CSV table of N, CA and C in Angstrom, one decimal:
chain,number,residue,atom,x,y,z
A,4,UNK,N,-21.0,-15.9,3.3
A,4,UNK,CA,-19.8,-16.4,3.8
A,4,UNK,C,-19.2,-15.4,4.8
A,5,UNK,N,-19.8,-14.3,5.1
A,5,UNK,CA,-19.2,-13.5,5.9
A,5,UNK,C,-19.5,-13.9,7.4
A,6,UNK,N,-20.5,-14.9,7.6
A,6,UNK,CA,-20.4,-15.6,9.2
A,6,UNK,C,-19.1,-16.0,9.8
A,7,UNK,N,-18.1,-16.5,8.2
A,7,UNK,CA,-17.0,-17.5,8.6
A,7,UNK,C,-15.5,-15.9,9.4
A,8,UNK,N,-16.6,-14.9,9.2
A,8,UNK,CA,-15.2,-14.2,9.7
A,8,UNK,C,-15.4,-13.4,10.9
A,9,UNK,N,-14.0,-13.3,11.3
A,9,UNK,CA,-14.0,-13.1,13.3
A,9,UNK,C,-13.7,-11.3,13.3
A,10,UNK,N,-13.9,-10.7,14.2
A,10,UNK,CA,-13.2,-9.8,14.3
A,10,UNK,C,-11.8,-10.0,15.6
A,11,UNK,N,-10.6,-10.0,15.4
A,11,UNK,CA,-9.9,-10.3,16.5
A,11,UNK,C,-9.6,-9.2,16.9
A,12,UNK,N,-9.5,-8.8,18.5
A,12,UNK,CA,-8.3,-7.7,19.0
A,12,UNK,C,-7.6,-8.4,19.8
A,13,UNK,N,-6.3,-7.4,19.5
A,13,UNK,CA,-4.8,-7.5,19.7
A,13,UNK,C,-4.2,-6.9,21.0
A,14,UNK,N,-3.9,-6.7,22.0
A,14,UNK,CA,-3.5,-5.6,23.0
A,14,UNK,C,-2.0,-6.2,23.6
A,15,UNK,N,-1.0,-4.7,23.0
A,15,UNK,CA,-0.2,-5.2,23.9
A,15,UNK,C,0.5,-5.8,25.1
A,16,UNK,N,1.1,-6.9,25.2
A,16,UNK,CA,1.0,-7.5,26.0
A,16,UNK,C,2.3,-7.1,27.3
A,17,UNK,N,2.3,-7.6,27.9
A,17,UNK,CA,3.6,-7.3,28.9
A,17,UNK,C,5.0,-6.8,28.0
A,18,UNK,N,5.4,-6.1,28.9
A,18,UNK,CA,7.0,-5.5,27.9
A,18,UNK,C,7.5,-4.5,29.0
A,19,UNK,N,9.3,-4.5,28.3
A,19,UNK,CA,9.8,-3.3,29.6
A,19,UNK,C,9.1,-2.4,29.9
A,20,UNK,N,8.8,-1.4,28.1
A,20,UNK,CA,8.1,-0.3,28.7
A,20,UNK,C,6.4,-0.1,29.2
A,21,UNK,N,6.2,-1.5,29.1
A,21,UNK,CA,4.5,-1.5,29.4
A,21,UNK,C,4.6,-2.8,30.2
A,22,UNK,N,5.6,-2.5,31.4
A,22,UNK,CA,5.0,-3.9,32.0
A,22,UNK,C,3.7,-4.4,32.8
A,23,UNK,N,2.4,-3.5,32.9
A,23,UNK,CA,0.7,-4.7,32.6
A,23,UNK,C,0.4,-4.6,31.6
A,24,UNK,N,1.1,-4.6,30.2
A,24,UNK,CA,0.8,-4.2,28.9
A,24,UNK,C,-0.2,-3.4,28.4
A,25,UNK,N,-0.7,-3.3,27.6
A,25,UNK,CA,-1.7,-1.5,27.1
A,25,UNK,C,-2.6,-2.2,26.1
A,26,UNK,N,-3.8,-1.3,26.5
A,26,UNK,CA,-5.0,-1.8,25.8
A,26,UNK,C,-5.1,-0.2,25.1
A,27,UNK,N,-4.1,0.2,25.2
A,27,UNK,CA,-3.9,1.5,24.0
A,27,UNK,C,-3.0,1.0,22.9
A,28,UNK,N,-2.2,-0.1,23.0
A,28,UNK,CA,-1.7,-0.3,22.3
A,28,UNK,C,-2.3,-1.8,21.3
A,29,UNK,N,-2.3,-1.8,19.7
A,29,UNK,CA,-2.5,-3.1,19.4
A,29,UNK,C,-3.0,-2.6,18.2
A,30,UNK,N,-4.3,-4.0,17.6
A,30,UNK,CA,-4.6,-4.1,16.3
A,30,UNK,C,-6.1,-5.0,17.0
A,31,UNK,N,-6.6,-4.6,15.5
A,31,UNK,CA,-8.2,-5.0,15.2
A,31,UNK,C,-8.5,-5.6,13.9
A,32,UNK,N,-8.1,-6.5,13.4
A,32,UNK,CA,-8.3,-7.3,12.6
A,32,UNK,C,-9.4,-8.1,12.0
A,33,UNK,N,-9.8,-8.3,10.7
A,33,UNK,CA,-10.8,-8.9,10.5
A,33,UNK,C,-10.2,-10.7,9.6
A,34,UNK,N,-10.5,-12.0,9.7
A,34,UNK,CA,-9.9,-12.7,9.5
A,34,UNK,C,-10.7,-13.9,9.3
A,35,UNK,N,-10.8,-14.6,8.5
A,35,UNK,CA,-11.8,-15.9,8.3
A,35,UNK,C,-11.1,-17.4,9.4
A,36,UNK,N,-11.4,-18.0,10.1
A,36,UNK,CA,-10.6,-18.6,11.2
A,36,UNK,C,-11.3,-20.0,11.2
A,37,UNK,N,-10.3,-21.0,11.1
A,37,UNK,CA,-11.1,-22.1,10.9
A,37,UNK,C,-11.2,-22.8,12.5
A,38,UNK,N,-12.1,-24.0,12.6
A,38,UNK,CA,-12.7,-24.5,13.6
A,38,UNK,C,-11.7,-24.3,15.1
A,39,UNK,N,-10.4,-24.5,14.7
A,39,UNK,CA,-8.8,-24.0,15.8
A,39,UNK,C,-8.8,-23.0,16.0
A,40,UNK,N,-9.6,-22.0,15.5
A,40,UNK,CA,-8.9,-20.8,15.7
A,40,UNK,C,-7.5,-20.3,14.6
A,41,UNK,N,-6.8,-21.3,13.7
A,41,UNK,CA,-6.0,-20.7,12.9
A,41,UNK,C,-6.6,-20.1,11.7
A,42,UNK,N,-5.9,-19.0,10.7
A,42,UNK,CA,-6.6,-18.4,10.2
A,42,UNK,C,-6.8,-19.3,9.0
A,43,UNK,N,-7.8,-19.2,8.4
A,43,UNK,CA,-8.3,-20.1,6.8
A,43,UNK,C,-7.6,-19.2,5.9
A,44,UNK,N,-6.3,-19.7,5.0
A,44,UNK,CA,-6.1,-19.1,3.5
A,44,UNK,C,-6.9,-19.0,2.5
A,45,UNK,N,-7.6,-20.8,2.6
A,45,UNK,CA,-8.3,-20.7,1.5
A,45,UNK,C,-9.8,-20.0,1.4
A,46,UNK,N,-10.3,-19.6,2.7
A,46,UNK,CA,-11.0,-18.8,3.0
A,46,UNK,C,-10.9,-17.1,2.8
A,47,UNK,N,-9.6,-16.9,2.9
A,47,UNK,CA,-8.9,-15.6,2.7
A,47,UNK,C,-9.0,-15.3,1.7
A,48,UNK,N,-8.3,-16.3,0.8
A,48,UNK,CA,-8.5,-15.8,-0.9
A,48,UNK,C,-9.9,-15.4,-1.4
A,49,UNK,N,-10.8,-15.9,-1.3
A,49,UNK,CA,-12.1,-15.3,-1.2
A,49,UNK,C,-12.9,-14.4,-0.7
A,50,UNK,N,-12.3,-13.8,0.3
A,50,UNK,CA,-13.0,-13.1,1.5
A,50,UNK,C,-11.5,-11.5,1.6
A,51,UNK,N,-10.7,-11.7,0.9
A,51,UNK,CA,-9.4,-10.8,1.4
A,51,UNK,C,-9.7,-9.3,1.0
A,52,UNK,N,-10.8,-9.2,0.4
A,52,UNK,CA,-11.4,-7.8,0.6
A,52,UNK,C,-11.9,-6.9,1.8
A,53,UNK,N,-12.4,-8.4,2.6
A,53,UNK,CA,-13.1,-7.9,3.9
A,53,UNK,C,-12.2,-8.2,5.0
A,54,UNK,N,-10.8,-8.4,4.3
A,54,UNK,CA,-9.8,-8.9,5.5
A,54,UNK,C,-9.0,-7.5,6.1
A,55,UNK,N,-9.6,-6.9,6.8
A,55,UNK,CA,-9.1,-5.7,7.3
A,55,UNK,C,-8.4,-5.6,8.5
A,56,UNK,N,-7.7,-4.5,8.4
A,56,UNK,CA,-6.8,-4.2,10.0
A,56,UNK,C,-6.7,-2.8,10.8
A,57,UNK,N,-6.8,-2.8,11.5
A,57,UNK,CA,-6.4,-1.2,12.0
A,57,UNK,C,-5.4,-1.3,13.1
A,58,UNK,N,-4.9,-0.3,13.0
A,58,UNK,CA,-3.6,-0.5,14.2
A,58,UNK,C,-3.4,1.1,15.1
A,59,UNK,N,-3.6,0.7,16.3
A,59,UNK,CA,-3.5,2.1,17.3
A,59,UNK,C,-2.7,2.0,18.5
A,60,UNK,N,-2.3,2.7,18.2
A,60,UNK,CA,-0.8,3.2,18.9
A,60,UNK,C,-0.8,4.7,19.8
A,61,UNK,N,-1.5,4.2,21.2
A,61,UNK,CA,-1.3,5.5,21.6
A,61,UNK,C,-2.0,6.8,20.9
A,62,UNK,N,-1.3,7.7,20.9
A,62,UNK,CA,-1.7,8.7,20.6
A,62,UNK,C,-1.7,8.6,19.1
A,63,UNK,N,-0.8,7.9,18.7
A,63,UNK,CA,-1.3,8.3,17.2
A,63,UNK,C,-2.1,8.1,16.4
A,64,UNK,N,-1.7,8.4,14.9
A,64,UNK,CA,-3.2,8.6,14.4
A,64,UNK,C,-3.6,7.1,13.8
A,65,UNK,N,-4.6,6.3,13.8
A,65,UNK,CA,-4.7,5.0,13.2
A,65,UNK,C,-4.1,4.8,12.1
A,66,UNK,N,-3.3,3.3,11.9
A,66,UNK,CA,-3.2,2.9,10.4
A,66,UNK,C,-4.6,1.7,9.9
A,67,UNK,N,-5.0,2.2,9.0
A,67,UNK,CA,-6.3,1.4,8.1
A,67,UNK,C,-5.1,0.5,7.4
A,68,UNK,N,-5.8,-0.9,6.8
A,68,UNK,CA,-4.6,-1.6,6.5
A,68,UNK,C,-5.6,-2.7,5.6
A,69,UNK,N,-4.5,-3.4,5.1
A,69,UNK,CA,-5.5,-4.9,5.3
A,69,UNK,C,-4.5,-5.8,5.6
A,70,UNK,N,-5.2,-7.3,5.7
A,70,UNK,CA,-4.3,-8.9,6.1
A,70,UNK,C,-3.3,-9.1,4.6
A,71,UNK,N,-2.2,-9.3,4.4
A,71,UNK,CA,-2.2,-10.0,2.8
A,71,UNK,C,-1.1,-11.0,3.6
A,72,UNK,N,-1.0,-12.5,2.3
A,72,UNK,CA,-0.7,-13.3,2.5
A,72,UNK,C,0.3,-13.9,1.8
A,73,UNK,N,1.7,-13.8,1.9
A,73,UNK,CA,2.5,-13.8,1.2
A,73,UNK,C,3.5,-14.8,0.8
A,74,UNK,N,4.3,-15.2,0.3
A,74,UNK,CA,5.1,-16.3,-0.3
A,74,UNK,C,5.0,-17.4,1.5
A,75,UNK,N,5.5,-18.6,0.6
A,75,UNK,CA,6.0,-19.2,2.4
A,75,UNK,C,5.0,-19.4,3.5
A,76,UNK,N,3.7,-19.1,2.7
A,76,UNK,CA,2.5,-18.9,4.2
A,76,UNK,C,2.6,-17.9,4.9
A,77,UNK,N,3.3,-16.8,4.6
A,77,UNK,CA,3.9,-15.3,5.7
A,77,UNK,C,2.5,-14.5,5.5
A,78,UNK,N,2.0,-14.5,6.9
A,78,UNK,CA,1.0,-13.4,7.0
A,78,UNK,C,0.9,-11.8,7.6
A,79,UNK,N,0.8,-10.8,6.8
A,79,UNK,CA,1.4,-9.4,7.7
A,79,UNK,C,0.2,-8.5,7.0
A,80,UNK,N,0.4,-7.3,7.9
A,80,UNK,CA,-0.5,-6.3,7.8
A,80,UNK,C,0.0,-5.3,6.4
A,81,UNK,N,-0.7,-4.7,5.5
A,81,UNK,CA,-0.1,-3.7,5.1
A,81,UNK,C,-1.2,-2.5,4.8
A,82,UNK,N,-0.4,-1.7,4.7
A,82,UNK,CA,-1.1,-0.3,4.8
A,82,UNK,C,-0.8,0.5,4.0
A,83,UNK,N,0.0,0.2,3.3
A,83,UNK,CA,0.3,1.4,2.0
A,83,UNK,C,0.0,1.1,0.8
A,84,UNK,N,-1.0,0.8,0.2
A,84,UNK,CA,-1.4,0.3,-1.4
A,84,UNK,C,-0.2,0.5,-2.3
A,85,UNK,N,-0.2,1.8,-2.4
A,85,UNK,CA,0.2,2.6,-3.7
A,85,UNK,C,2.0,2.9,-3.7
A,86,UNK,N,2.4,2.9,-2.1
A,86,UNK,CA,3.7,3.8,-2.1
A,86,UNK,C,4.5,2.3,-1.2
A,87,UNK,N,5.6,2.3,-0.6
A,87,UNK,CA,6.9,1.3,-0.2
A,87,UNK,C,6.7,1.1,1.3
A,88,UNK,N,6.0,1.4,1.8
A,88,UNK,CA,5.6,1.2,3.2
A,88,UNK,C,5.9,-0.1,3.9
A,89,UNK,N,6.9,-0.7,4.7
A,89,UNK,CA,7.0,-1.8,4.6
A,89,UNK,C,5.7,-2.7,5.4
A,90,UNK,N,5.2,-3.4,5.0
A,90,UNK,CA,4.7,-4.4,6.1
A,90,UNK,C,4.7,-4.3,7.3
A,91,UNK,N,4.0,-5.0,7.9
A,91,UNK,CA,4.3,-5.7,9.4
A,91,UNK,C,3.9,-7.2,9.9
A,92,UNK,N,4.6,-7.7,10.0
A,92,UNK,CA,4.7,-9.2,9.9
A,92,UNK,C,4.5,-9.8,11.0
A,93,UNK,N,3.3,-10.7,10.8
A,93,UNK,CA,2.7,-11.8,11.8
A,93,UNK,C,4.0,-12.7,12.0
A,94,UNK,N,4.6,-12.8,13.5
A,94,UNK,CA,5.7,-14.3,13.2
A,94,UNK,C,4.5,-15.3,13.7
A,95,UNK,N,5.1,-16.2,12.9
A,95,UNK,CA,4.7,-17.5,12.1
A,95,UNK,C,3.2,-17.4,12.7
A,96,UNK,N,2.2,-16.5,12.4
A,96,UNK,CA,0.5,-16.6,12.8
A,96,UNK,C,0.2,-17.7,12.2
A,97,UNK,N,0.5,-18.3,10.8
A,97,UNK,CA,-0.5,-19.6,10.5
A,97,UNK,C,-0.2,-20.3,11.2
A,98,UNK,N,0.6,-20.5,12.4
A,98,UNK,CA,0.8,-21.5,13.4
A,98,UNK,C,0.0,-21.5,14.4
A,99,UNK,N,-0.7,-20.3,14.8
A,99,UNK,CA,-0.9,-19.6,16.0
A,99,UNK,C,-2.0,-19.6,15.9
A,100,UNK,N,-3.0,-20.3,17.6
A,100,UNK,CA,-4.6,-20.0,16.9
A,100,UNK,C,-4.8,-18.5,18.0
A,101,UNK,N,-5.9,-17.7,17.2
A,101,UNK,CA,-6.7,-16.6,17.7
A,101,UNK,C,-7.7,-17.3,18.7
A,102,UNK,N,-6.9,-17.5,19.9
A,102,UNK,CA,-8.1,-17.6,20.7
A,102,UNK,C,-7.7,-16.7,22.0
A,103,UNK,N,-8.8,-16.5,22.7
A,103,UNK,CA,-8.5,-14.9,23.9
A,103,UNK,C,-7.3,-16.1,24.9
A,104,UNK,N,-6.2,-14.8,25.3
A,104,UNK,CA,-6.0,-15.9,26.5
A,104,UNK,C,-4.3,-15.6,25.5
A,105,UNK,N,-4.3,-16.2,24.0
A,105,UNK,CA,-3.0,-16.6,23.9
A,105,UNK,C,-1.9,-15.7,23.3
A,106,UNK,N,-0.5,-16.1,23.0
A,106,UNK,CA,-0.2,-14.8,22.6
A,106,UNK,C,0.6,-15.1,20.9
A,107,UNK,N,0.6,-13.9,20.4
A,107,UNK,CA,1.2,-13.6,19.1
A,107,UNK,C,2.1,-12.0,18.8
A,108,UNK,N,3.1,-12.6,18.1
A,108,UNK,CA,3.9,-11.4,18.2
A,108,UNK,C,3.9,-11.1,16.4
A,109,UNK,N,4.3,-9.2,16.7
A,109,UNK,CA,4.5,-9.0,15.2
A,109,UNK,C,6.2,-8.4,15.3
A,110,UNK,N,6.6,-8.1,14.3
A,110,UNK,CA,7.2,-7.2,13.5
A,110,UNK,C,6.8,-6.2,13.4
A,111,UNK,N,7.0,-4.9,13.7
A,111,UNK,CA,6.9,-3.2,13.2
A,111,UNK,C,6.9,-3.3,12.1
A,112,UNK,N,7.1,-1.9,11.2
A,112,UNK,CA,7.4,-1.6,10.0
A,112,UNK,C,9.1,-0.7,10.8
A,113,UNK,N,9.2,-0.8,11.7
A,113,UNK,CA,10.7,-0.3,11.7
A,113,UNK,C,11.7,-1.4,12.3
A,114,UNK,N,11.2,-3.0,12.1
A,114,UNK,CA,11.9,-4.3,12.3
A,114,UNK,C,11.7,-4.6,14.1
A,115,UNK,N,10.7,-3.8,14.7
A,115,UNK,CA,11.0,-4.1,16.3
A,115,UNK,C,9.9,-5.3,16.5
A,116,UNK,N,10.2,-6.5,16.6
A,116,UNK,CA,9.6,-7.0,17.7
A,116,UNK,C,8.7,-7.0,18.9
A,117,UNK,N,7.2,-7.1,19.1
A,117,UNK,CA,6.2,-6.9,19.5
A,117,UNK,C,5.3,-8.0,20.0
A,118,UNK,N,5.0,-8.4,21.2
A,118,UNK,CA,3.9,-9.4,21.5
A,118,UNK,C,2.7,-9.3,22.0
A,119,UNK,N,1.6,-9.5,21.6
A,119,UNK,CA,0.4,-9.0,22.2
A,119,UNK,C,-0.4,-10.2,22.3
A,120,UNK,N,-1.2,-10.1,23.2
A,120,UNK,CA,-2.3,-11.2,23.6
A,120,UNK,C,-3.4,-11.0,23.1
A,121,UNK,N,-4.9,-11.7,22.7
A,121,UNK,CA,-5.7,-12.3,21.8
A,121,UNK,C,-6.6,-11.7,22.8
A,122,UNK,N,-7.5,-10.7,22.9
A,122,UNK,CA,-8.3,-10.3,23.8
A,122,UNK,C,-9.7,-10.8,23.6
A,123,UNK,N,-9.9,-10.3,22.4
A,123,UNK,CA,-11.2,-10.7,21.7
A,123,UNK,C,-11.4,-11.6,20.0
A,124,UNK,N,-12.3,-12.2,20.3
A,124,UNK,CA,-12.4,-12.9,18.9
A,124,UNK,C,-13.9,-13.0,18.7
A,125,UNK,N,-14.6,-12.1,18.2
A,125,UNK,CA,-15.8,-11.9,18.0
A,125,UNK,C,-16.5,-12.1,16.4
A,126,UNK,N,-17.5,-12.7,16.4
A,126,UNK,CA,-18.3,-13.1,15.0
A,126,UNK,C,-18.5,-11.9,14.1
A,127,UNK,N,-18.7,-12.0,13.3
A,127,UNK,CA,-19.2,-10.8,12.2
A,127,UNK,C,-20.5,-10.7,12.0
């Protein structure tokens, strides 16, 4: 079953402070994606071990993470297993297909608002 999953990258997209947006900035996700490009849940629930993320930011140091999937169809990153770390939240991704070209925005973990474009979507 692991054919059924993509690896996506994420690059931020145009913004004040990055207006040609940054391919230093973004996420690398791993996600099961049905035939549209939206992501499969019910593929997820099976596969949400291998549903991974990483997030790089400039200089800093990577966050390791995974996809989880939460009340309402809410899909976000998280990265803190054990300790309060908050999330970072896909707006409305099960809406949204991964394909290169489109765009999707997150939520921080400090509530800011973020859009990045769909660069890559490559097989596993």
């Amino acid at each position: 079953m692991s054919e059924d999953l993509k690896k996506i990258r994420l690059n931020l997209a145009r913004s004040k402070d990055y207006p040609n947006g940054s391919n230093r900035h973004g996420y690398e996700f791993v996600a099961p994606l049905d035939d549209t490009g939206h992501i499969d849940a019910a593929a997820w629930k099976k596969l949400r071990d291998k549903c991974r993320v990483r997030r790089f930011w400039g200089d800093e140091e990577w966050d390791i993470g995974h996809l989880v999937h939460g009340p309402g169809g809410r899909w976000a990153f998280h990265y803190d297993l054990e300790g309060d770390e908050d999330d970072e939240g896909g707006y409305r991704f099960a809406e949204h297909p991964f394909v290169p070209g489109e765009y999707v925005s997150i939520r921080d973990d400090d509530g800011d608002m973020h859009t990045f474009t769909v660069v890559t979507v490559e097989d596993l």
